[in-house]
Amino acid sequence: MTDPIIQAQQVEKYYAQSKDARILVIAPTDLAIYPGEIVALLGPSGSGKSTLLRMLSGLSRPSAGKVLWHGKDLDSAEINVSIVFQSFALFPWLTVLENVEAPLKARGMDAPHRYRRSLKILDTVGLDGFEAAYPKELSGGMRQRVGFARALVVEPEVLFMDEPFSALDVLTADNLRSELLELWQKKTIPTKAIFLVTHNIEEAVLLADRIIVLGRNPGHVRTDFKVSLAHPRERKNQAFTALVDYIYKVLTKPDVVPTEVPVLADGRRVRDQRQMRYEMLPHARPGGIAGLLELIIDLGGRTDIYRLADELAFEIDDLFPIVEAAQLLGFLKVEEGDAAITPEGKAYAESEILKQKELFRKAAIDHVLLLRQITRALANKSDHSVPEEFFLDMLDEQFSDEECRNQLETAINWGRYAELFDWDDARRRFMLHVHEGEDGGEGPADEVTEGPREQEKAG
Amino acid sequence: MRPRLTLSRAFVMERTWPFFIDLSVAAGLLAGFYAILWIAKFWFSSAIPEVEIYRSPAHLPLYAFYSVVRIFVAYALSLVFAIAYGYTAAYNKRLESLLIATLDILQSIPVLSFLPGVMLAMMSLFPSRQLGIEFGAILLIFTGEVWNMAFSFYTSLKSIPRELMEATAINRFSRWQRLFQLELPFAAIGLVWNSIVSVANGWFFLMVCEMFPVGSRNFRLPGLGSYLQTAAAHGDFMAVTWGLITMVLIVVITDQLLWRPLIAWSDKFKFETVESGDRVTSPVLDALRNSSVLGIINRYTFRPVAERFYMEAAARRKRRKPKPVGGESKRGSIAIYVVTGAVLLVVVGIAAFRALLLLKGIHGSEFLRLLGGAGLTLLRVNAALLIGSLWTIPVGVAIGFNPRFSHIAQPVAQIAASFPATALFPLILVALMRVGVGLGVGSVVLMLLAAQWYILFNVIAGAQAIPSELREVATLFRFRDVQRWTTVILPGIFPFLITGLITASGGAWNASIVAEYFQLKGRALSTLGLGAQISTASTDGNYPVLLAATMIMALIVVTINRLVWRPLYHLAETKYRLE
């Protein structure tokens, strides 16, 4: 076997939270990139895909472990990499040509050479004639072409791509993907390996020679396998769909908890979120959960998650939180990549709005510790009001600062919908919900605000 | 029809204009060269602390020229300082909070409090040359121009999107390349708008910085400010009128020749993904862009220099290894930080202690007088803000809701905002004295003059930002006037109103120093107030009182900012944001 270009040895990433707790983002991971392959890194949000990419490309340092470049430490090695960014990261005040020339300028190449090489690469990516345009004059697809040109102009040994197609519409993304594949296969570009981060399963199967699937909390490798389908790959092909289905199964299978908890050199323990009291709330809206359950009922009460994603044209980052939320609330059972509705779920989906809220309230209290704690605290306090810090303090032993906020936001969203409590956003306080006689009028009003948002998301 | 029209016009432009444009650019360059010679000759002449000011309009162009040079030298210094300060604050985690807190306090210290120290230091640095006095005045103007620019640059740096920073890191940009290709362009728009504010502030203080006593010595520099003061003191209204006309001319010319081209040019630095339709146009900028002289100069001087620069930077970088974004600094530097930190702490501690010892010389009764003065000035500032809001809110909303009117009012307003209120002070004071109004009330009028425009412009902008749907709802449901104001208009303009009030409050505090104490016709007019106390202390060289009064003012301003404006601003940003 050939030697790897980049090799990560037991790299991990954690953030110091308080004195004796650190939040582990990426568990110790081994990973290698070999010449001649396109590696796709696939995983749900929160699995640390981008963090891993930044550690491998030398943009950020691992908290522990080593990244080797041709066997040498990344710090002392002369590395030649590029990144294509999700947001393109072009300089809006530079023309297309100036944007592409900038990395060469940084390397001290003289003007005539720089100009010739930039023009050549612009020609290669199909931007001939756009040299003098500014990025804002271009469409999204054209802009990402500039992003590719800027990344390729330095002839990187490894090309990193951080969800490069996810900001583009479906057709443009398809077009750009196949052009990239063509450049790669015809060896028009001297790049030896491509490392692609994505949350689009089909995209990974379309492009990659090897797929690494990450799990989350903390990020860790769940599976790492080769894809030997011949190019061009067809989405309707039997082998293709089988592979996509397999990845869905891997992603929905319950994760096994690793037995040993890593202990740091200074004796502190790294906390693993799966051993915590709080379950991680998936960031889904109640309206989305109801919509998903209704769709599953229409599909006969049991369906393939892959089919579900296809039906909704959702990517896994859109679909998984909703599926997980329904699962957490006991409305849905997931096994072997299949989702089956439970009797509670069926009752919930088919009830009218007030009854629905009641069922949601019951499920939330039964299954979500955080919501249970909030309602209990509100009932016990004499003024029936609790500031958010109180719960943030409890959560932050377990989640990063940002995730704490997200957790609380989702809890507020659910709790408000279920009429478990009220939330005063200006004062950042939870208040006890007052049930009055004509309180029922509030229900539909809530739904009105909920509806359009969901539509927006689906559209 | 339109494209053809523009095409034909562009064509004419191409055929006939370059020659004239090049001619005027060449003339401009020559004139600049001569101006530098002239200024150098004046600065290096022997020092005359008290220049005689002639009231004949024939001297005005030269006076105006001296003042303009002062303003823009101070501005250039501010720009360099602001960039260096903002850069350090944004990238040095250890110093960040310290630097920002310092900025907050410095912003609240009135310019005149710096005056005696700066003046005496400069005089002793260049005892026999005009340069000393000049630099003193320039440094004073600098203290009035610099803080908001430093703040703007810092905030811009902090808001650069992460992926852009990563793009510069992965492509191994040198610090200079990152500065020129990412940081400066990203901050450009904020810097341009703050430059306009800064230069307006500069003119405001120039009017007082050109003519002032320190202790037993009198200083008078030739300039527009001293001309206006002298003219007013002699009751020469012809001369005052000529001076004001010159001031208006300068403001209009600066706006047309500098700010409009700059705003139009900075449009390309807008961090936007789609092109917006509405933009500022500037014929001057078009002319400069079409000039072949400038093109040639660019091609043969700036570009080769920049090339050399980048090659050099790349070569230097090759010798060092690339660092990851936000990487921790090396161990060795921590020791240096600790040592310099400790030394600084001791020095600052001793100096602060000495300064506090100065305060011992002040009697208890003096302190009480200062506190009383502070109370009175606080009242005046708030009275000025209240009166200002009372008339500007209805007028501003009326202008903002009427597109035709605001189309005319906007450019006029922009120029009016640049006009220094202090230029009018002598005139208004004379008028007030004629009517028999004392400075106690009159100073409120002066503060109002300095502060009300900020509220007006922000209210106009706020009224324009209210979506027409909201106004239509109010009409549809037949809201009565009170309801219309309380549910649509006031909440709609709230964020803008707060921004305007914050700026206006700063302006009013600054103005208090000039408004409560004024030298006119050889005698000092003054009223009880903190501003007057600072002015008198500065004039008499009474440093303990100057220090105490300045501390009180800074304390009040910072406290009000923290306790009143910041929460209100937060409220405006969260609850009243129109998205």
PDB file of N, CA, C and O in Angstrom, chain A residues 48-68:
ATOM      1  N   GLY A  48     -18.785  17.327  13.982  1.00  0.00           N
ATOM      2  CA  GLY A  48     -17.421  17.837  13.919  1.00  0.00           C
ATOM      3  C   GLY A  48     -16.738  17.644  12.584  1.00  0.00           C
ATOM      4  O   GLY A  48     -15.522  17.597  12.523  1.00  0.00           O
ATOM      5  N   LYS A  49     -17.527  17.554  11.491  1.00  0.00           N
ATOM      6  CA  LYS A  49     -16.931  17.384  10.163  1.00  0.00           C
ATOM      7  C   LYS A  49     -15.971  18.519   9.834  1.00  0.00           C
ATOM      8  O   LYS A  49     -14.827  18.295   9.449  1.00  0.00           O
ATOM      9  N   SER A  50     -16.489  19.736   9.997  1.00  0.00           N
ATOM     10  CA  SER A  50     -15.668  20.887   9.620  1.00  0.00           C
ATOM     11  C   SER A  50     -14.448  21.028  10.525  1.00  0.00           C
ATOM     12  O   SER A  50     -13.378  21.420  10.071  1.00  0.00           O
ATOM     13  N   THR A  51     -14.633  20.716  11.803  1.00  0.00           N
ATOM     14  CA  THR A  51     -13.511  20.785  12.730  1.00  0.00           C
ATOM     15  C   THR A  51     -12.406  19.830  12.293  1.00  0.00           C
ATOM     16  O   THR A  51     -11.222  20.162  12.310  1.00  0.00           O
ATOM     17  N   LEU A  52     -12.806  18.637  11.886  1.00  0.00           N
ATOM     18  CA  LEU A  52     -11.836  17.647  11.442  1.00  0.00           C
ATOM     19  C   LEU A  52     -11.110  18.142  10.191  1.00  0.00           C
ATOM     20  O   LEU A  52      -9.878  18.021  10.077  1.00  0.00           O
ATOM     21  N   LEU A  53     -11.871  18.718   9.261  1.00  0.00           N
ATOM     22  CA  LEU A  53     -11.258  19.253   8.040  1.00  0.00           C
ATOM     23  C   LEU A  53     -10.232  20.324   8.376  1.00  0.00           C
ATOM     24  O   LEU A  53      -9.137  20.356   7.814  1.00  0.00           O
ATOM     25  N   ARG A  54     -10.570  21.195   9.328  1.00  0.00           N
ATOM     26  CA  ARG A  54      -9.655  22.274   9.667  1.00  0.00           C
ATOM     27  C   ARG A  54      -8.405  21.762  10.367  1.00  0.00           C
ATOM     28  O   ARG A  54      -7.327  22.339  10.219  1.00  0.00           O
ATOM     29  N   MET A  55      -8.541  20.676  11.103  1.00  0.00           N
ATOM     30  CA  MET A  55      -7.341  20.107  11.734  1.00  0.00           C
ATOM     31  C   MET A  55      -6.447  19.449  10.700  1.00  0.00           C
ATOM     32  O   MET A  55      -5.228  19.575  10.740  1.00  0.00           O
ATOM     33  N   LEU A  56      -7.065  18.740   9.737  1.00  0.00           N
ATOM     34  CA  LEU A  56      -6.267  18.059   8.724  1.00  0.00           C
ATOM     35  C   LEU A  56      -5.560  19.049   7.801  1.00  0.00           C
ATOM     36  O   LEU A  56      -4.455  18.811   7.338  1.00  0.00           O
ATOM     37  N   SER A  57      -6.216  20.189   7.529  1.00  0.00           N
ATOM     38  CA  SER A  57      -5.632  21.143   6.593  1.00  0.00           C
ATOM     39  C   SER A  57      -4.668  22.103   7.279  1.00  0.00           C
ATOM     40  O   SER A  57      -4.090  22.963   6.630  1.00  0.00           O
ATOM     41  N   GLY A  58      -4.520  21.977   8.593  1.00  0.00           N
ATOM     42  CA  GLY A  58      -3.560  22.824   9.297  1.00  0.00           C
ATOM     43  C   GLY A  58      -4.125  24.171   9.707  1.00  0.00           C
ATOM     44  O   GLY A  58      -3.414  25.017  10.219  1.00  0.00           O
ATOM     45  N   LEU A  59      -5.424  24.387   9.490  1.00  0.00           N
ATOM     46  CA  LEU A  59      -6.021  25.660   9.904  1.00  0.00           C
ATOM     47  C   LEU A  59      -6.179  25.747  11.413  1.00  0.00           C
ATOM     48  O   LEU A  59      -6.117  26.821  11.987  1.00  0.00           O
ATOM     49  N   SER A  60      -6.440  24.607  12.030  1.00  0.00           N
ATOM     50  CA  SER A  60      -6.507  24.649  13.492  1.00  0.00           C
ATOM     51  C   SER A  60      -5.741  23.459  14.054  1.00  0.00           C
ATOM     52  O   SER A  60      -5.547  22.457  13.373  1.00  0.00           O
ATOM     53  N   ARG A  61      -5.284  23.604  15.263  1.00  0.00           N
ATOM     54  CA  ARG A  61      -4.460  22.591  15.872  1.00  0.00           C
ATOM     55  C   ARG A  61      -5.318  21.626  16.682  1.00  0.00           C
ATOM     56  O   ARG A  61      -6.228  22.075  17.371  1.00  0.00           O
ATOM     57  N   PRO A  62      -5.039  20.332  16.614  1.00  0.00           N
ATOM     58  CA  PRO A  62      -5.784  19.415  17.477  1.00  0.00           C
ATOM     59  C   PRO A  62      -5.430  19.650  18.948  1.00  0.00           C
ATOM     60  O   PRO A  62      -4.320  20.079  19.250  1.00  0.00           O
ATOM     61  N   SER A  63      -6.398  19.386  19.842  1.00  0.00           N
ATOM     62  CA  SER A  63      -6.117  19.549  21.270  1.00  0.00           C
ATOM     63  C   SER A  63      -5.157  18.473  21.746  1.00  0.00           C
ATOM     64  O   SER A  63      -4.397  18.667  22.686  1.00  0.00           O
ATOM     65  N   ALA A  64      -5.215  17.315  21.104  1.00  0.00           N
ATOM     66  CA  ALA A  64      -4.276  16.232  21.427  1.00  0.00           C
ATOM     67  C   ALA A  64      -4.104  15.413  20.166  1.00  0.00           C
ATOM     68  O   ALA A  64      -4.938  15.460  19.267  1.00  0.00           O
ATOM     69  N   GLY A  65      -3.025  14.659  20.111  1.00  0.00           N
ATOM     70  CA  GLY A  65      -2.775  13.845  18.922  1.00  0.00           C
ATOM     71  C   GLY A  65      -1.956  14.609  17.899  1.00  0.00           C
ATOM     72  O   GLY A  65      -1.584  15.760  18.123  1.00  0.00           O
ATOM     73  N   LYS A  66      -1.678  13.948  16.775  1.00  0.00           N
ATOM     74  CA  LYS A  66      -0.776  14.545  15.793  1.00  0.00           C
ATOM     75  C   LYS A  66      -1.352  14.441  14.394  1.00  0.00           C
ATOM     76  O   LYS A  66      -2.054  13.487  14.058  1.00  0.00           O
ATOM     77  N   VAL A  67      -1.044  15.411  13.564  1.00  0.00           N
ATOM     78  CA  VAL A  67      -1.349  15.324  12.140  1.00  0.00           C
ATOM     79  C   VAL A  67      -0.025  15.289  11.393  1.00  0.00           C
ATOM     80  O   VAL A  67       0.813  16.169  11.588  1.00  0.00           O
ATOM     81  N   LEU A  68       0.160  14.238  10.603  1.00  0.00           N
ATOM     82  CA  LEU A  68       1.420  14.101   9.868  1.00  0.00           C
ATOM     83  C   LEU A  68       1.173  14.348   8.392  1.00  0.00           C
ATOM     84  O   LEU A  68       0.161  13.929   7.831  1.00  0.00           O
TER      85      LEU A  68
END
